[in-house]
Coordinates of C-alpha atoms in Angstrom, one line a residue:
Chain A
X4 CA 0.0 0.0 0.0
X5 CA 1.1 3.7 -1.1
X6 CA 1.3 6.5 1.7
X7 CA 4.0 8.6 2.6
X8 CA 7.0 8.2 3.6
X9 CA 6.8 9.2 7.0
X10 CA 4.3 6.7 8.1
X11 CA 6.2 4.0 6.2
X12 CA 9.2 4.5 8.0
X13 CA 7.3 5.1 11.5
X14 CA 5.8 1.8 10.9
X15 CA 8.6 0.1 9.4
X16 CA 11.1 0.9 12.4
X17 CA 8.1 0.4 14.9
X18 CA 7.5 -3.1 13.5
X19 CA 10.9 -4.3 14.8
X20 CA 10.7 -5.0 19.0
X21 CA 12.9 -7.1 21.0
X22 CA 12.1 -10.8 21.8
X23 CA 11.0 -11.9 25.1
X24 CA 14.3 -13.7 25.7
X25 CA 16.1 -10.3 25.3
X26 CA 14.1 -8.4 27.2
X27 CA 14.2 -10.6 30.0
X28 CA 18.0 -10.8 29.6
X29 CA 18.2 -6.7 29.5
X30 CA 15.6 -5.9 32.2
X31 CA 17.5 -8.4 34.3
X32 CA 20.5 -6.5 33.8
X33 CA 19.0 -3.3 34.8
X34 CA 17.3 -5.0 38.4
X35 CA 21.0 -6.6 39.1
X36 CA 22.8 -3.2 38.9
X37 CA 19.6 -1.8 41.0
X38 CA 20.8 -4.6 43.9
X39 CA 24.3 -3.7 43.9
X40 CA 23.8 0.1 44.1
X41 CA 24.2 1.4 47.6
X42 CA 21.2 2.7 49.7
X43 CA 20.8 6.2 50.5
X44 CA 23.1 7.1 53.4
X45 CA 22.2 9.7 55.8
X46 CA 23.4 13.4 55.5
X47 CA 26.3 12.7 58.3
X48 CA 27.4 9.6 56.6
X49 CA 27.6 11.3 53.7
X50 CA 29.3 14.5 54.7
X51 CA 31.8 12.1 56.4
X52 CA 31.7 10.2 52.8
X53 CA 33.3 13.4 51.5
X54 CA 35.8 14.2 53.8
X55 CA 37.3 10.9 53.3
X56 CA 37.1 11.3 49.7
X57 CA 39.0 14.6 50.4
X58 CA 41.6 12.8 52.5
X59 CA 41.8 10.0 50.1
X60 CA 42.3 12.3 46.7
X61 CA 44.6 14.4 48.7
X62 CA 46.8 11.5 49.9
X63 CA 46.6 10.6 45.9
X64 CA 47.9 14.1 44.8
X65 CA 50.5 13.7 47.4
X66 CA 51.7 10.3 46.3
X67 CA 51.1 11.1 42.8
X68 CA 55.2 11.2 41.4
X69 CA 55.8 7.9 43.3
X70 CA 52.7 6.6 41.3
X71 CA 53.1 4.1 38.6
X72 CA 50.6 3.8 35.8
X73 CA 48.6 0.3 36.1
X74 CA 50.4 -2.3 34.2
X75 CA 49.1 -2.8 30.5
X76 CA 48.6 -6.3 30.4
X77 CA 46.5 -6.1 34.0
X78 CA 43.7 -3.8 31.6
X79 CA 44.0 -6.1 28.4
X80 CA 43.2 -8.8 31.7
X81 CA 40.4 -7.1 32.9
X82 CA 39.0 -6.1 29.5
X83 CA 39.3 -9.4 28.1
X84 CA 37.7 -10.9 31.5
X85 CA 34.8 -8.4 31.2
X86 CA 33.8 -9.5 27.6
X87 CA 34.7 -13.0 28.4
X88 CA 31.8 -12.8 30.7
X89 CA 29.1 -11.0 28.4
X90 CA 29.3 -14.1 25.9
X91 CA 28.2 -11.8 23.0
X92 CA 26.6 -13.7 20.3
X93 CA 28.9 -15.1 17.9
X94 CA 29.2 -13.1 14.6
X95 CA 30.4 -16.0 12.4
X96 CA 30.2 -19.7 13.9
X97 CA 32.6 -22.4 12.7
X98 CA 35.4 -25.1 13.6
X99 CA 37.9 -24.4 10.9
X100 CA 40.5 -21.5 11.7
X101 CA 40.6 -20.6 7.9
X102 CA 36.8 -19.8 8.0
X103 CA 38.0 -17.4 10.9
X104 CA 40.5 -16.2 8.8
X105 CA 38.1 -15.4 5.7
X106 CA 35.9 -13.7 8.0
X107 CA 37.9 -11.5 9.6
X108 CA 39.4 -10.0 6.8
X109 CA 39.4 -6.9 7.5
X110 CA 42.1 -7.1 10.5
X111 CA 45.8 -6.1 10.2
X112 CA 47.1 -9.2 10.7
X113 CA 46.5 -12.8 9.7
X114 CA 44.8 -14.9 12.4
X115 CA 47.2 -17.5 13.2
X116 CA 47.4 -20.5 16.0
X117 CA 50.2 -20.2 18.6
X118 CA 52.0 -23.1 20.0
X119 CA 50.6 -22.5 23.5
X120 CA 47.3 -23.1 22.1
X121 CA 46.8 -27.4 21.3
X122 CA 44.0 -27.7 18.9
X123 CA 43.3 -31.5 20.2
X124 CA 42.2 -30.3 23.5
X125 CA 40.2 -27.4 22.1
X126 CA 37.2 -27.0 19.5
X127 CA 37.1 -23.8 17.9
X128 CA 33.5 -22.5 18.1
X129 CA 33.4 -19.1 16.2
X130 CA 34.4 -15.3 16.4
X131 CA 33.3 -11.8 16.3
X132 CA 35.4 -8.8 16.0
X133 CA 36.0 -7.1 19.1
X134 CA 38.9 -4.8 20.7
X135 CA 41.7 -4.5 22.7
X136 CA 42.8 -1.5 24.6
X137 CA 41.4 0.4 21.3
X138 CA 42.9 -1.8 19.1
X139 CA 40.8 -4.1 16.7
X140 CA 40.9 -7.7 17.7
X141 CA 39.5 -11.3 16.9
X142 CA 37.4 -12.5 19.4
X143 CA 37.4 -16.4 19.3
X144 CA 35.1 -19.0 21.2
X145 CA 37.0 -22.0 22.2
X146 CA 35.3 -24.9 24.0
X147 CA 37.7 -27.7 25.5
X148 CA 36.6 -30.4 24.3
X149 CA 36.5 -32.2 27.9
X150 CA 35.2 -30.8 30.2
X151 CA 33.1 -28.8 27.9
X152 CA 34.2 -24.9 29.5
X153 CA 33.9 -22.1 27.0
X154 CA 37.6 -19.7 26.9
X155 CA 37.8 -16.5 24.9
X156 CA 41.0 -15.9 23.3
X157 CA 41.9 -13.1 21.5
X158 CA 44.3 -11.9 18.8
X159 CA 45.6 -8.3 18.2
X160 CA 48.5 -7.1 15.8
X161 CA 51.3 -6.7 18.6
X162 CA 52.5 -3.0 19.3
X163 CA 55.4 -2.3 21.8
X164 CA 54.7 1.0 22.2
X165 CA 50.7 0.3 22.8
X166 CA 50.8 -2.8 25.5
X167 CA 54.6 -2.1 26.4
X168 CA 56.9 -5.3 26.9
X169 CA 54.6 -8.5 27.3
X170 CA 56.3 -11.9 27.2
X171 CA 57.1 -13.4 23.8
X172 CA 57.2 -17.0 23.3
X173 CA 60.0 -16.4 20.6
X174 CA 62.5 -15.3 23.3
X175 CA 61.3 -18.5 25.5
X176 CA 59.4 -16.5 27.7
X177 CA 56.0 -17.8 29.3
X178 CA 52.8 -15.8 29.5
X179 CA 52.1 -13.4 31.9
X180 CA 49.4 -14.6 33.8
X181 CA 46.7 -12.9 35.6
X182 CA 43.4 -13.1 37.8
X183 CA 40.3 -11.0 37.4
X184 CA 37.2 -11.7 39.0
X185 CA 37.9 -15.5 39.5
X186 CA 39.1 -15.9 35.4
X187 CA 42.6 -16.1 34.9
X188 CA 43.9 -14.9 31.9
X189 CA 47.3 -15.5 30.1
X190 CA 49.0 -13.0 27.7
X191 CA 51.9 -13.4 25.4
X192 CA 53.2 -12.4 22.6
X193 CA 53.7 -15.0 19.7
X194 CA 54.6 -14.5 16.1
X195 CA 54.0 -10.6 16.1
X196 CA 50.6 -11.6 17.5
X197 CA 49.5 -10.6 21.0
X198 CA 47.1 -13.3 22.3
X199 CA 45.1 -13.3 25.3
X200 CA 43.4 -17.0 26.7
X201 CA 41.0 -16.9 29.8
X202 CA 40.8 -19.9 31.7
X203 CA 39.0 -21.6 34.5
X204 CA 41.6 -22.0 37.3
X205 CA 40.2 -24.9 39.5
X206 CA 43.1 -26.4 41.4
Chain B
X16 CA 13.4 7.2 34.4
X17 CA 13.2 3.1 34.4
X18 CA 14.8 0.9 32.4
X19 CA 11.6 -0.7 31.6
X20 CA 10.4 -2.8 28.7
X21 CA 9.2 0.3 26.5
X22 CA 11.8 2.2 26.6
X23 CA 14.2 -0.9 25.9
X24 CA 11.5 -1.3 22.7
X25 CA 12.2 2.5 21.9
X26 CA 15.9 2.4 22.3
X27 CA 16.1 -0.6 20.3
X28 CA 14.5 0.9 17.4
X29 CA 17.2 3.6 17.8
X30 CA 19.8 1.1 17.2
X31 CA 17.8 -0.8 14.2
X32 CA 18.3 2.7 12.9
X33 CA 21.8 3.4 13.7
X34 CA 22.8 -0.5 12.5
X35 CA 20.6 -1.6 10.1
X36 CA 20.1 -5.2 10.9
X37 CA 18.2 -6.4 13.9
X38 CA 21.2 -8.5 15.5
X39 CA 24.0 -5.5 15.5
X40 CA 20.8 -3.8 17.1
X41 CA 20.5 -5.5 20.0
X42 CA 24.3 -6.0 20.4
X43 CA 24.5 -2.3 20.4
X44 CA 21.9 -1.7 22.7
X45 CA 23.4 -4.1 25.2
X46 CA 26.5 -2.4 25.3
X47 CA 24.6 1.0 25.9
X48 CA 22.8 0.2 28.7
X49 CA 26.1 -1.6 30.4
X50 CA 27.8 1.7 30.0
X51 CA 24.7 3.7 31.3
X52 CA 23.7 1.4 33.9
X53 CA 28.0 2.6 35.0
X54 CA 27.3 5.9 35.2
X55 CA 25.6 8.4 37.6
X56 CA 22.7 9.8 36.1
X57 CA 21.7 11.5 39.4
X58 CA 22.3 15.1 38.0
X59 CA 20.9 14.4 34.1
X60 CA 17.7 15.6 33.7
X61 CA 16.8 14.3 30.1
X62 CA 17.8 10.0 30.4
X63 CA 16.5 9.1 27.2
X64 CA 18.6 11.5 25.4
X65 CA 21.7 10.4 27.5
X66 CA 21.2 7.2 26.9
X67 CA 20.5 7.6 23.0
X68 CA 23.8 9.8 23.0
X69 CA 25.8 6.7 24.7
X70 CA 25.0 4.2 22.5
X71 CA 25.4 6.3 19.5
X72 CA 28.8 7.3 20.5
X73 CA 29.1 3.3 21.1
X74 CA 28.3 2.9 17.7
X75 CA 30.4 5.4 16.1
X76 CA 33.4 3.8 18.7
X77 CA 32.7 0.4 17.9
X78 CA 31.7 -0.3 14.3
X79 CA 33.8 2.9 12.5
X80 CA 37.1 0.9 14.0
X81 CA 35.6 -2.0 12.4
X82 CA 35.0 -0.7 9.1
X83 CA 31.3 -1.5 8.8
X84 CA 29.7 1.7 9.8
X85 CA 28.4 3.1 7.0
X86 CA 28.6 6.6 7.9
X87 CA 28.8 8.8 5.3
X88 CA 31.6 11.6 5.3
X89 CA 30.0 14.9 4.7
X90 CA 32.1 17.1 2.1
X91 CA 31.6 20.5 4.1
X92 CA 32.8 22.0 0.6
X93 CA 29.7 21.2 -0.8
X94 CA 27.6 24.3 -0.5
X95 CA 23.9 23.0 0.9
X96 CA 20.7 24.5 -0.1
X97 CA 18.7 25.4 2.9
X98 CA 15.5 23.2 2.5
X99 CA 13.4 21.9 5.7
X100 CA 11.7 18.6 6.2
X101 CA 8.6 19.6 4.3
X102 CA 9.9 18.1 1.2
X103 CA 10.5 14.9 2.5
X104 CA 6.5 14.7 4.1
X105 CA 5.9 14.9 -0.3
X106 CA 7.6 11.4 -0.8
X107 CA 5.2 8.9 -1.2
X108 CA 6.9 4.9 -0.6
X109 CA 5.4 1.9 0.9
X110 CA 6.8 0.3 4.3
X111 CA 7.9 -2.3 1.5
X112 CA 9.9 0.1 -0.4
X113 CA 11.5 1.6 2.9
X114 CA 12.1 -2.5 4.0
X115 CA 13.8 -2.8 0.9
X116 CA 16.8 0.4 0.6
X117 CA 17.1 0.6 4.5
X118 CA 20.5 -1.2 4.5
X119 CA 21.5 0.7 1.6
X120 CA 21.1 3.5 3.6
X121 CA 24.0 4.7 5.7
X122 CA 23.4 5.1 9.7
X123 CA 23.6 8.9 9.1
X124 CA 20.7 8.8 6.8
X125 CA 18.5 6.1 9.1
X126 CA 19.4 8.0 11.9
X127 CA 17.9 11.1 10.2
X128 CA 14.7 9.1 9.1
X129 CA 14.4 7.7 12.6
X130 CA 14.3 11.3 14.3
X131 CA 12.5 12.8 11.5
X132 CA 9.5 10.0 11.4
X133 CA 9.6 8.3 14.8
X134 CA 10.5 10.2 17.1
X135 CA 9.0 13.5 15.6
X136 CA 12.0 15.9 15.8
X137 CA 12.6 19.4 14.4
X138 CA 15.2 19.7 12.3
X139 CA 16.5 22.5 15.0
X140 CA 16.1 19.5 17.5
X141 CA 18.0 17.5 15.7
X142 CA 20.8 19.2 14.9
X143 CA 21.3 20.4 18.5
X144 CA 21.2 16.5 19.4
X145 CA 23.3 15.6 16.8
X146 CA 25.4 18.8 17.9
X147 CA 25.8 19.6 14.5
X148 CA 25.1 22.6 12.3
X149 CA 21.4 23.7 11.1
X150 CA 22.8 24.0 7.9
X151 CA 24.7 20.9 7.9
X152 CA 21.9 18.8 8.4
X153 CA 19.5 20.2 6.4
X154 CA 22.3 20.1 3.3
X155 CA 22.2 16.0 4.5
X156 CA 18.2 16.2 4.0
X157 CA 18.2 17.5 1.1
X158 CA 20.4 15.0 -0.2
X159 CA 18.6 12.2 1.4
X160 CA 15.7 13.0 0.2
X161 CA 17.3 12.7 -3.6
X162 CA 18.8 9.6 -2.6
X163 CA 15.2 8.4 -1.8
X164 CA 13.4 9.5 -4.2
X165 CA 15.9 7.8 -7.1
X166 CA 15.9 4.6 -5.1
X167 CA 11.8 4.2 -4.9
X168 CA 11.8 5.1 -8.6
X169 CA 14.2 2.4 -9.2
X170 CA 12.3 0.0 -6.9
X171 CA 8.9 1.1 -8.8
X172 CA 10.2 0.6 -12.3
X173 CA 10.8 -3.0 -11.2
X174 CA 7.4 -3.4 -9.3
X175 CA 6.8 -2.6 -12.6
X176 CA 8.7 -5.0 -15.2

Protein backbone atom coordinates (compact mmCIF):
# COMPACT_ATOMS: atom_id res chain seq x y z
CA UNK A 1 0.00 0.00 0.00
CA UNK A 2 1.13 3.73 -1.12
CA UNK A 3 1.30 6.46 1.68
CA UNK A 4 3.95 8.58 2.55
CA UNK A 5 7.04 8.23 3.60
CA UNK A 6 6.85 9.19 7.05
CA UNK A 7 4.30 6.68 8.15
CA UNK A 8 6.19 4.01 6.24
CA UNK A 9 9.22 4.53 8.00
CA UNK A 10 7.28 5.07 11.53
CA UNK A 11 5.85 1.76 10.89
CA UNK A 12 8.58 0.11 9.40
CA UNK A 13 11.11 0.92 12.40
CA UNK A 14 8.07 0.36 14.94
CA UNK A 15 7.47 -3.09 13.53
CA UNK A 16 10.94 -4.29 14.77
CA UNK A 17 10.70 -4.98 18.99
CA UNK A 18 12.86 -7.08 21.00
CA UNK A 19 12.13 -10.81 21.80
CA UNK A 20 10.98 -11.86 25.12
CA UNK A 21 14.32 -13.68 25.67
CA UNK A 22 16.11 -10.29 25.33
CA UNK A 23 14.12 -8.36 27.15
CA UNK A 24 14.23 -10.56 30.00
CA UNK A 25 17.99 -10.84 29.64
CA UNK A 26 18.22 -6.71 29.48
CA UNK A 27 15.59 -5.93 32.20
CA UNK A 28 17.45 -8.40 34.27
CA UNK A 29 20.49 -6.52 33.85
CA UNK A 30 19.00 -3.26 34.76
CA UNK A 31 17.28 -4.95 38.39
CA UNK A 32 21.01 -6.59 39.07
CA UNK A 33 22.80 -3.18 38.88
CA UNK A 34 19.58 -1.84 40.99
CA UNK A 35 20.78 -4.56 43.90
CA UNK A 36 24.34 -3.68 43.87
CA UNK A 37 23.78 0.05 44.12
CA UNK A 38 24.17 1.39 47.56
CA UNK A 39 21.23 2.68 49.73
CA UNK A 40 20.82 6.18 50.49
CA UNK A 41 23.10 7.11 53.43
CA UNK A 42 22.20 9.72 55.78
CA UNK A 43 23.43 13.42 55.53
CA UNK A 44 26.25 12.68 58.28
CA UNK A 45 27.36 9.56 56.59
CA UNK A 46 27.58 11.34 53.75
CA UNK A 47 29.28 14.54 54.67
CA UNK A 48 31.82 12.07 56.39
CA UNK A 49 31.71 10.18 52.82
CA UNK A 50 33.31 13.43 51.46
CA UNK A 51 35.80 14.23 53.79
CA UNK A 52 37.31 10.90 53.27
CA UNK A 53 37.10 11.34 49.74
CA UNK A 54 38.96 14.55 50.42
CA UNK A 55 41.64 12.75 52.54
CA UNK A 56 41.84 10.00 50.12
CA UNK A 57 42.26 12.32 46.70
CA UNK A 58 44.56 14.44 48.73
CA UNK A 59 46.84 11.50 49.90
CA UNK A 60 46.60 10.64 45.95
CA UNK A 61 47.94 14.09 44.84
CA UNK A 62 50.54 13.69 47.42
CA UNK A 63 51.74 10.32 46.32
CA UNK A 64 51.06 11.12 42.77
CA UNK A 65 55.21 11.23 41.37
CA UNK A 66 55.78 7.91 43.31
CA UNK A 67 52.66 6.60 41.31
CA UNK A 68 53.12 4.08 38.57
CA UNK A 69 50.60 3.79 35.83
CA UNK A 70 48.59 0.29 36.12
CA UNK A 71 50.40 -2.34 34.20
CA UNK A 72 49.10 -2.85 30.51
CA UNK A 73 48.64 -6.34 30.42
CA UNK A 74 46.53 -6.11 33.97
CA UNK A 75 43.75 -3.77 31.64
CA UNK A 76 43.99 -6.14 28.37
CA UNK A 77 43.22 -8.84 31.66
CA UNK A 78 40.35 -7.07 32.85
CA UNK A 79 39.02 -6.08 29.53
CA UNK A 80 39.29 -9.45 28.10
CA UNK A 81 37.69 -10.86 31.45
CA UNK A 82 34.75 -8.38 31.23
CA UNK A 83 33.78 -9.47 27.56
CA UNK A 84 34.73 -12.98 28.38
CA UNK A 85 31.78 -12.84 30.73
CA UNK A 86 29.15 -11.01 28.40
CA UNK A 87 29.27 -14.15 25.94
CA UNK A 88 28.19 -11.75 22.99
CA UNK A 89 26.65 -13.75 20.34
CA UNK A 90 28.89 -15.05 17.90
CA UNK A 91 29.19 -13.07 14.64
CA UNK A 92 30.39 -16.01 12.44
CA UNK A 93 30.25 -19.67 13.94
CA UNK A 94 32.56 -22.42 12.75
CA UNK A 95 35.35 -25.11 13.61
CA UNK A 96 37.88 -24.40 10.90
CA UNK A 97 40.49 -21.49 11.72
CA UNK A 98 40.59 -20.63 7.91
CA UNK A 99 36.80 -19.81 7.99
CA UNK A 100 38.03 -17.44 10.90
CA UNK A 101 40.49 -16.15 8.77
CA UNK A 102 38.10 -15.36 5.74
CA UNK A 103 35.89 -13.68 7.97
CA UNK A 104 37.94 -11.54 9.65
CA UNK A 105 39.41 -9.96 6.84
CA UNK A 106 39.39 -6.88 7.50
CA UNK A 107 42.06 -7.09 10.52
CA UNK A 108 45.82 -6.07 10.17
CA UNK A 109 47.14 -9.17 10.74
CA UNK A 110 46.47 -12.82 9.68
CA UNK A 111 44.83 -14.92 12.42
CA UNK A 112 47.16 -17.47 13.24
CA UNK A 113 47.40 -20.52 15.98
CA UNK A 114 50.17 -20.17 18.61
CA UNK A 115 51.95 -23.06 20.04
CA UNK A 116 50.61 -22.48 23.48
CA UNK A 117 47.25 -23.14 22.07
CA UNK A 118 46.76 -27.37 21.34
CA UNK A 119 44.00 -27.69 18.91
CA UNK A 120 43.33 -31.50 20.20
CA UNK A 121 42.23 -30.26 23.55
CA UNK A 122 40.22 -27.38 22.09
CA UNK A 123 37.15 -26.98 19.49
CA UNK A 124 37.15 -23.77 17.92
CA UNK A 125 33.52 -22.51 18.11
CA UNK A 126 33.42 -19.07 16.23
CA UNK A 127 34.39 -15.29 16.43
CA UNK A 128 33.33 -11.83 16.32
CA UNK A 129 35.39 -8.84 16.01
CA UNK A 130 36.05 -7.08 19.13
CA UNK A 131 38.90 -4.80 20.67
CA UNK A 132 41.73 -4.53 22.70
CA UNK A 133 42.80 -1.47 24.57
CA UNK A 134 41.35 0.40 21.32
CA UNK A 135 42.94 -1.75 19.12
CA UNK A 136 40.83 -4.09 16.67
CA UNK A 137 40.87 -7.71 17.65
CA UNK A 138 39.48 -11.34 16.91
CA UNK A 139 37.37 -12.48 19.36
CA UNK A 140 37.38 -16.39 19.25
CA UNK A 141 35.08 -18.96 21.23
CA UNK A 142 37.03 -22.04 22.22
CA UNK A 143 35.28 -24.94 24.02
CA UNK A 144 37.72 -27.72 25.53
CA UNK A 145 36.63 -30.42 24.27
CA UNK A 146 36.48 -32.24 27.93
CA UNK A 147 35.18 -30.80 30.21
CA UNK A 148 33.06 -28.79 27.85
CA UNK A 149 34.21 -24.91 29.54
CA UNK A 150 33.94 -22.13 26.97
CA UNK A 151 37.61 -19.71 26.93
CA UNK A 152 37.77 -16.55 24.91
CA UNK A 153 41.02 -15.85 23.30
CA UNK A 154 41.94 -13.06 21.51
CA UNK A 155 44.29 -11.92 18.84
CA UNK A 156 45.59 -8.28 18.18
CA UNK A 157 48.53 -7.05 15.82
CA UNK A 158 51.31 -6.75 18.63
CA UNK A 159 52.49 -3.05 19.34
CA UNK A 160 55.37 -2.27 21.75
CA UNK A 161 54.65 0.98 22.24
CA UNK A 162 50.73 0.34 22.78
CA UNK A 163 50.81 -2.78 25.53
CA UNK A 164 54.60 -2.10 26.44
CA UNK A 165 56.89 -5.29 26.92
CA UNK A 166 54.61 -8.49 27.27
CA UNK A 167 56.28 -11.86 27.23
CA UNK A 168 57.11 -13.42 23.79
CA UNK A 169 57.19 -16.97 23.28
CA UNK A 170 59.97 -16.41 20.60
CA UNK A 171 62.46 -15.27 23.32
CA UNK A 172 61.34 -18.54 25.46
CA UNK A 173 59.43 -16.49 27.69
CA UNK A 174 55.95 -17.79 29.33
CA UNK A 175 52.78 -15.83 29.46
CA UNK A 176 52.07 -13.41 31.94
CA UNK A 177 49.42 -14.60 33.76
CA UNK A 178 46.69 -12.91 35.61
CA UNK A 179 43.45 -13.14 37.81
CA UNK A 180 40.28 -11.03 37.36
CA UNK A 181 37.17 -11.65 39.02
CA UNK A 182 37.93 -15.48 39.52
CA UNK A 183 39.12 -15.90 35.38
CA UNK A 184 42.64 -16.06 34.95
CA UNK A 185 43.85 -14.94 31.90
CA UNK A 186 47.34 -15.48 30.11
CA UNK A 187 49.02 -12.98 27.69
CA UNK A 188 51.90 -13.38 25.35
CA UNK A 189 53.16 -12.40 22.61
CA UNK A 190 53.70 -15.01 19.66
CA UNK A 191 54.58 -14.47 16.15
CA UNK A 192 53.99 -10.63 16.12
CA UNK A 193 50.64 -11.56 17.51
CA UNK A 194 49.47 -10.64 20.96
CA UNK A 195 47.12 -13.26 22.29
CA UNK A 196 45.12 -13.34 25.32
CA UNK A 197 43.36 -16.96 26.67
CA UNK A 198 40.97 -16.90 29.80
CA UNK A 199 40.82 -19.94 31.67
CA UNK A 200 38.97 -21.58 34.45
CA UNK A 201 41.65 -21.97 37.33
CA UNK A 202 40.17 -24.89 39.53
CA UNK A 203 43.05 -26.41 41.39
CA UNK B 1 13.36 7.21 34.39
CA UNK B 2 13.22 3.15 34.40
CA UNK B 3 14.84 0.92 32.37
CA UNK B 4 11.56 -0.67 31.60
CA UNK B 5 10.40 -2.79 28.69
CA UNK B 6 9.17 0.32 26.47
CA UNK B 7 11.76 2.18 26.60
CA UNK B 8 14.21 -0.91 25.94
CA UNK B 9 11.52 -1.27 22.75
CA UNK B 10 12.25 2.52 21.86
CA UNK B 11 15.88 2.36 22.34
CA UNK B 12 16.12 -0.64 20.34
CA UNK B 13 14.46 0.90 17.37
CA UNK B 14 17.22 3.57 17.83
CA UNK B 15 19.83 1.12 17.17
CA UNK B 16 17.77 -0.85 14.25
CA UNK B 17 18.28 2.73 12.88
CA UNK B 18 21.78 3.44 13.73
CA UNK B 19 22.84 -0.49 12.55
CA UNK B 20 20.60 -1.62 10.08
CA UNK B 21 20.09 -5.16 10.93
CA UNK B 22 18.23 -6.44 13.88
CA UNK B 23 21.16 -8.47 15.51
CA UNK B 24 24.02 -5.53 15.49
CA UNK B 25 20.79 -3.79 17.14
CA UNK B 26 20.45 -5.46 20.00
CA UNK B 27 24.33 -6.01 20.38
CA UNK B 28 24.47 -2.32 20.37
CA UNK B 29 21.91 -1.72 22.71
CA UNK B 30 23.41 -4.05 25.24
CA UNK B 31 26.48 -2.39 25.34
CA UNK B 32 24.64 0.97 25.91
CA UNK B 33 22.78 0.20 28.69
CA UNK B 34 26.07 -1.61 30.36
CA UNK B 35 27.75 1.71 29.98
CA UNK B 36 24.71 3.74 31.33
CA UNK B 37 23.67 1.43 33.87
CA UNK B 38 28.05 2.59 34.95
CA UNK B 39 27.34 5.94 35.17
CA UNK B 40 25.57 8.38 37.62
CA UNK B 41 22.70 9.81 36.12
CA UNK B 42 21.65 11.54 39.44
CA UNK B 43 22.31 15.14 37.98
CA UNK B 44 20.86 14.37 34.14
CA UNK B 45 17.70 15.62 33.66
CA UNK B 46 16.77 14.27 30.09
CA UNK B 47 17.82 10.05 30.41
CA UNK B 48 16.47 9.10 27.20
CA UNK B 49 18.58 11.49 25.43
CA UNK B 50 21.66 10.38 27.51
CA UNK B 51 21.24 7.24 26.87
CA UNK B 52 20.53 7.61 23.02
CA UNK B 53 23.76 9.76 22.98
CA UNK B 54 25.77 6.73 24.74
CA UNK B 55 24.96 4.23 22.45
CA UNK B 56 25.40 6.33 19.54
CA UNK B 57 28.80 7.26 20.50
CA UNK B 58 29.08 3.34 21.08
CA UNK B 59 28.33 2.90 17.66
CA UNK B 60 30.38 5.36 16.12
CA UNK B 61 33.37 3.79 18.68
CA UNK B 62 32.68 0.39 17.85
CA UNK B 63 31.74 -0.29 14.33
CA UNK B 64 33.81 2.88 12.50
CA UNK B 65 37.08 0.91 14.03
CA UNK B 66 35.59 -1.97 12.42
CA UNK B 67 34.99 -0.74 9.08
CA UNK B 68 31.33 -1.49 8.81
CA UNK B 69 29.67 1.72 9.79
CA UNK B 70 28.35 3.12 7.00
CA UNK B 71 28.63 6.63 7.90
CA UNK B 72 28.80 8.75 5.30
CA UNK B 73 31.59 11.58 5.32
CA UNK B 74 30.02 14.92 4.69
CA UNK B 75 32.13 17.14 2.12
CA UNK B 76 31.55 20.52 4.10
CA UNK B 77 32.79 21.98 0.61
CA UNK B 78 29.66 21.16 -0.84
CA UNK B 79 27.56 24.29 -0.55
CA UNK B 80 23.94 23.03 0.92
CA UNK B 81 20.69 24.52 -0.07
CA UNK B 82 18.69 25.41 2.86
CA UNK B 83 15.52 23.24 2.48
CA UNK B 84 13.40 21.94 5.74
CA UNK B 85 11.67 18.57 6.17
CA UNK B 86 8.61 19.62 4.27
CA UNK B 87 9.91 18.07 1.21
CA UNK B 88 10.55 14.87 2.54
CA UNK B 89 6.55 14.75 4.14
CA UNK B 90 5.94 14.93 -0.26
CA UNK B 91 7.59 11.40 -0.84
CA UNK B 92 5.19 8.88 -1.23
CA UNK B 93 6.85 4.94 -0.58
CA UNK B 94 5.42 1.88 0.93
CA UNK B 95 6.84 0.28 4.29
CA UNK B 96 7.93 -2.30 1.47
CA UNK B 97 9.88 0.08 -0.45
CA UNK B 98 11.50 1.61 2.92
CA UNK B 99 12.14 -2.51 3.96
CA UNK B 100 13.80 -2.83 0.87
CA UNK B 101 16.82 0.36 0.62
CA UNK B 102 17.13 0.63 4.48
CA UNK B 103 20.47 -1.22 4.50
CA UNK B 104 21.54 0.68 1.59
CA UNK B 105 21.05 3.47 3.64
CA UNK B 106 24.02 4.68 5.66
CA UNK B 107 23.44 5.13 9.68
CA UNK B 108 23.57 8.87 9.05
CA UNK B 109 20.74 8.83 6.81
CA UNK B 110 18.49 6.08 9.06
CA UNK B 111 19.38 7.96 11.91
CA UNK B 112 17.87 11.15 10.19
CA UNK B 113 14.72 9.06 9.11
CA UNK B 114 14.39 7.67 12.64
CA UNK B 115 14.27 11.28 14.28
CA UNK B 116 12.50 12.85 11.47
CA UNK B 117 9.46 9.97 11.39
CA UNK B 118 9.59 8.25 14.76
CA UNK B 119 10.47 10.24 17.12
CA UNK B 120 9.05 13.55 15.60
CA UNK B 121 11.98 15.85 15.79
CA UNK B 122 12.57 19.36 14.37
CA UNK B 123 15.23 19.66 12.27
CA UNK B 124 16.53 22.54 15.01
CA UNK B 125 16.14 19.47 17.49
CA UNK B 126 18.03 17.55 15.67
CA UNK B 127 20.84 19.20 14.85
CA UNK B 128 21.32 20.35 18.48
CA UNK B 129 21.20 16.49 19.44
CA UNK B 130 23.33 15.58 16.75
CA UNK B 131 25.37 18.80 17.95
CA UNK B 132 25.77 19.61 14.48
CA UNK B 133 25.09 22.61 12.26
CA UNK B 134 21.45 23.67 11.07
CA UNK B 135 22.83 23.97 7.93
CA UNK B 136 24.68 20.90 7.86
CA UNK B 137 21.87 18.85 8.44
CA UNK B 138 19.51 20.25 6.39
CA UNK B 139 22.27 20.08 3.32
CA UNK B 140 22.15 16.01 4.53
CA UNK B 141 18.21 16.18 4.01
CA UNK B 142 18.17 17.49 1.08
CA UNK B 143 20.42 15.04 -0.22
CA UNK B 144 18.63 12.20 1.38
CA UNK B 145 15.69 13.03 0.18
CA UNK B 146 17.34 12.70 -3.60
CA UNK B 147 18.81 9.65 -2.56
CA UNK B 148 15.16 8.39 -1.82
CA UNK B 149 13.38 9.54 -4.23
CA UNK B 150 15.95 7.85 -7.08
CA UNK B 151 15.89 4.59 -5.08
CA UNK B 152 11.81 4.24 -4.92
CA UNK B 153 11.83 5.09 -8.58
CA UNK B 154 14.23 2.36 -9.24
CA UNK B 155 12.29 -0.01 -6.90
CA UNK B 156 8.88 1.06 -8.84
CA UNK B 157 10.25 0.57 -12.33
CA UNK B 158 10.81 -2.97 -11.19
CA UNK B 159 7.39 -3.35 -9.31
CA UNK B 160 6.77 -2.63 -12.58
CA UNK B 161 8.66 -4.99 -15.16
Amino acid sequence: MKRDLKNSVKSYVESKQLNEEQLDSLVNMVNAQKEIEPKQSRPMLRVAAVMASILIAAGLLWNVGFKQQPEVSILIAEEVVHNHLKMKPLEVSSHSLQDMRTYFNKLDFALRGSSLITSGDLQLLGGRYCSIQGVTAAQLRLQDRETGELETLYEAPYDNDLFQELPDLQKGQTPKRHYINGIGVDIWVDKGILFARTFSDDT
Amino acid sequence: MTLDRDTLNNLYRYCFALSGNESDAYDLLQSGVEKFLRVKTDSISNKIAFIKKIIRNHYIDEYRKQSRANVEQFDEAVTYVDMDTQPMEQIIASQLQVESVWQELSSGEREILYFWAVEGYSTSELAEFLQMPRGTLLSKIHRLRIRLEEKFEDTYREDVV
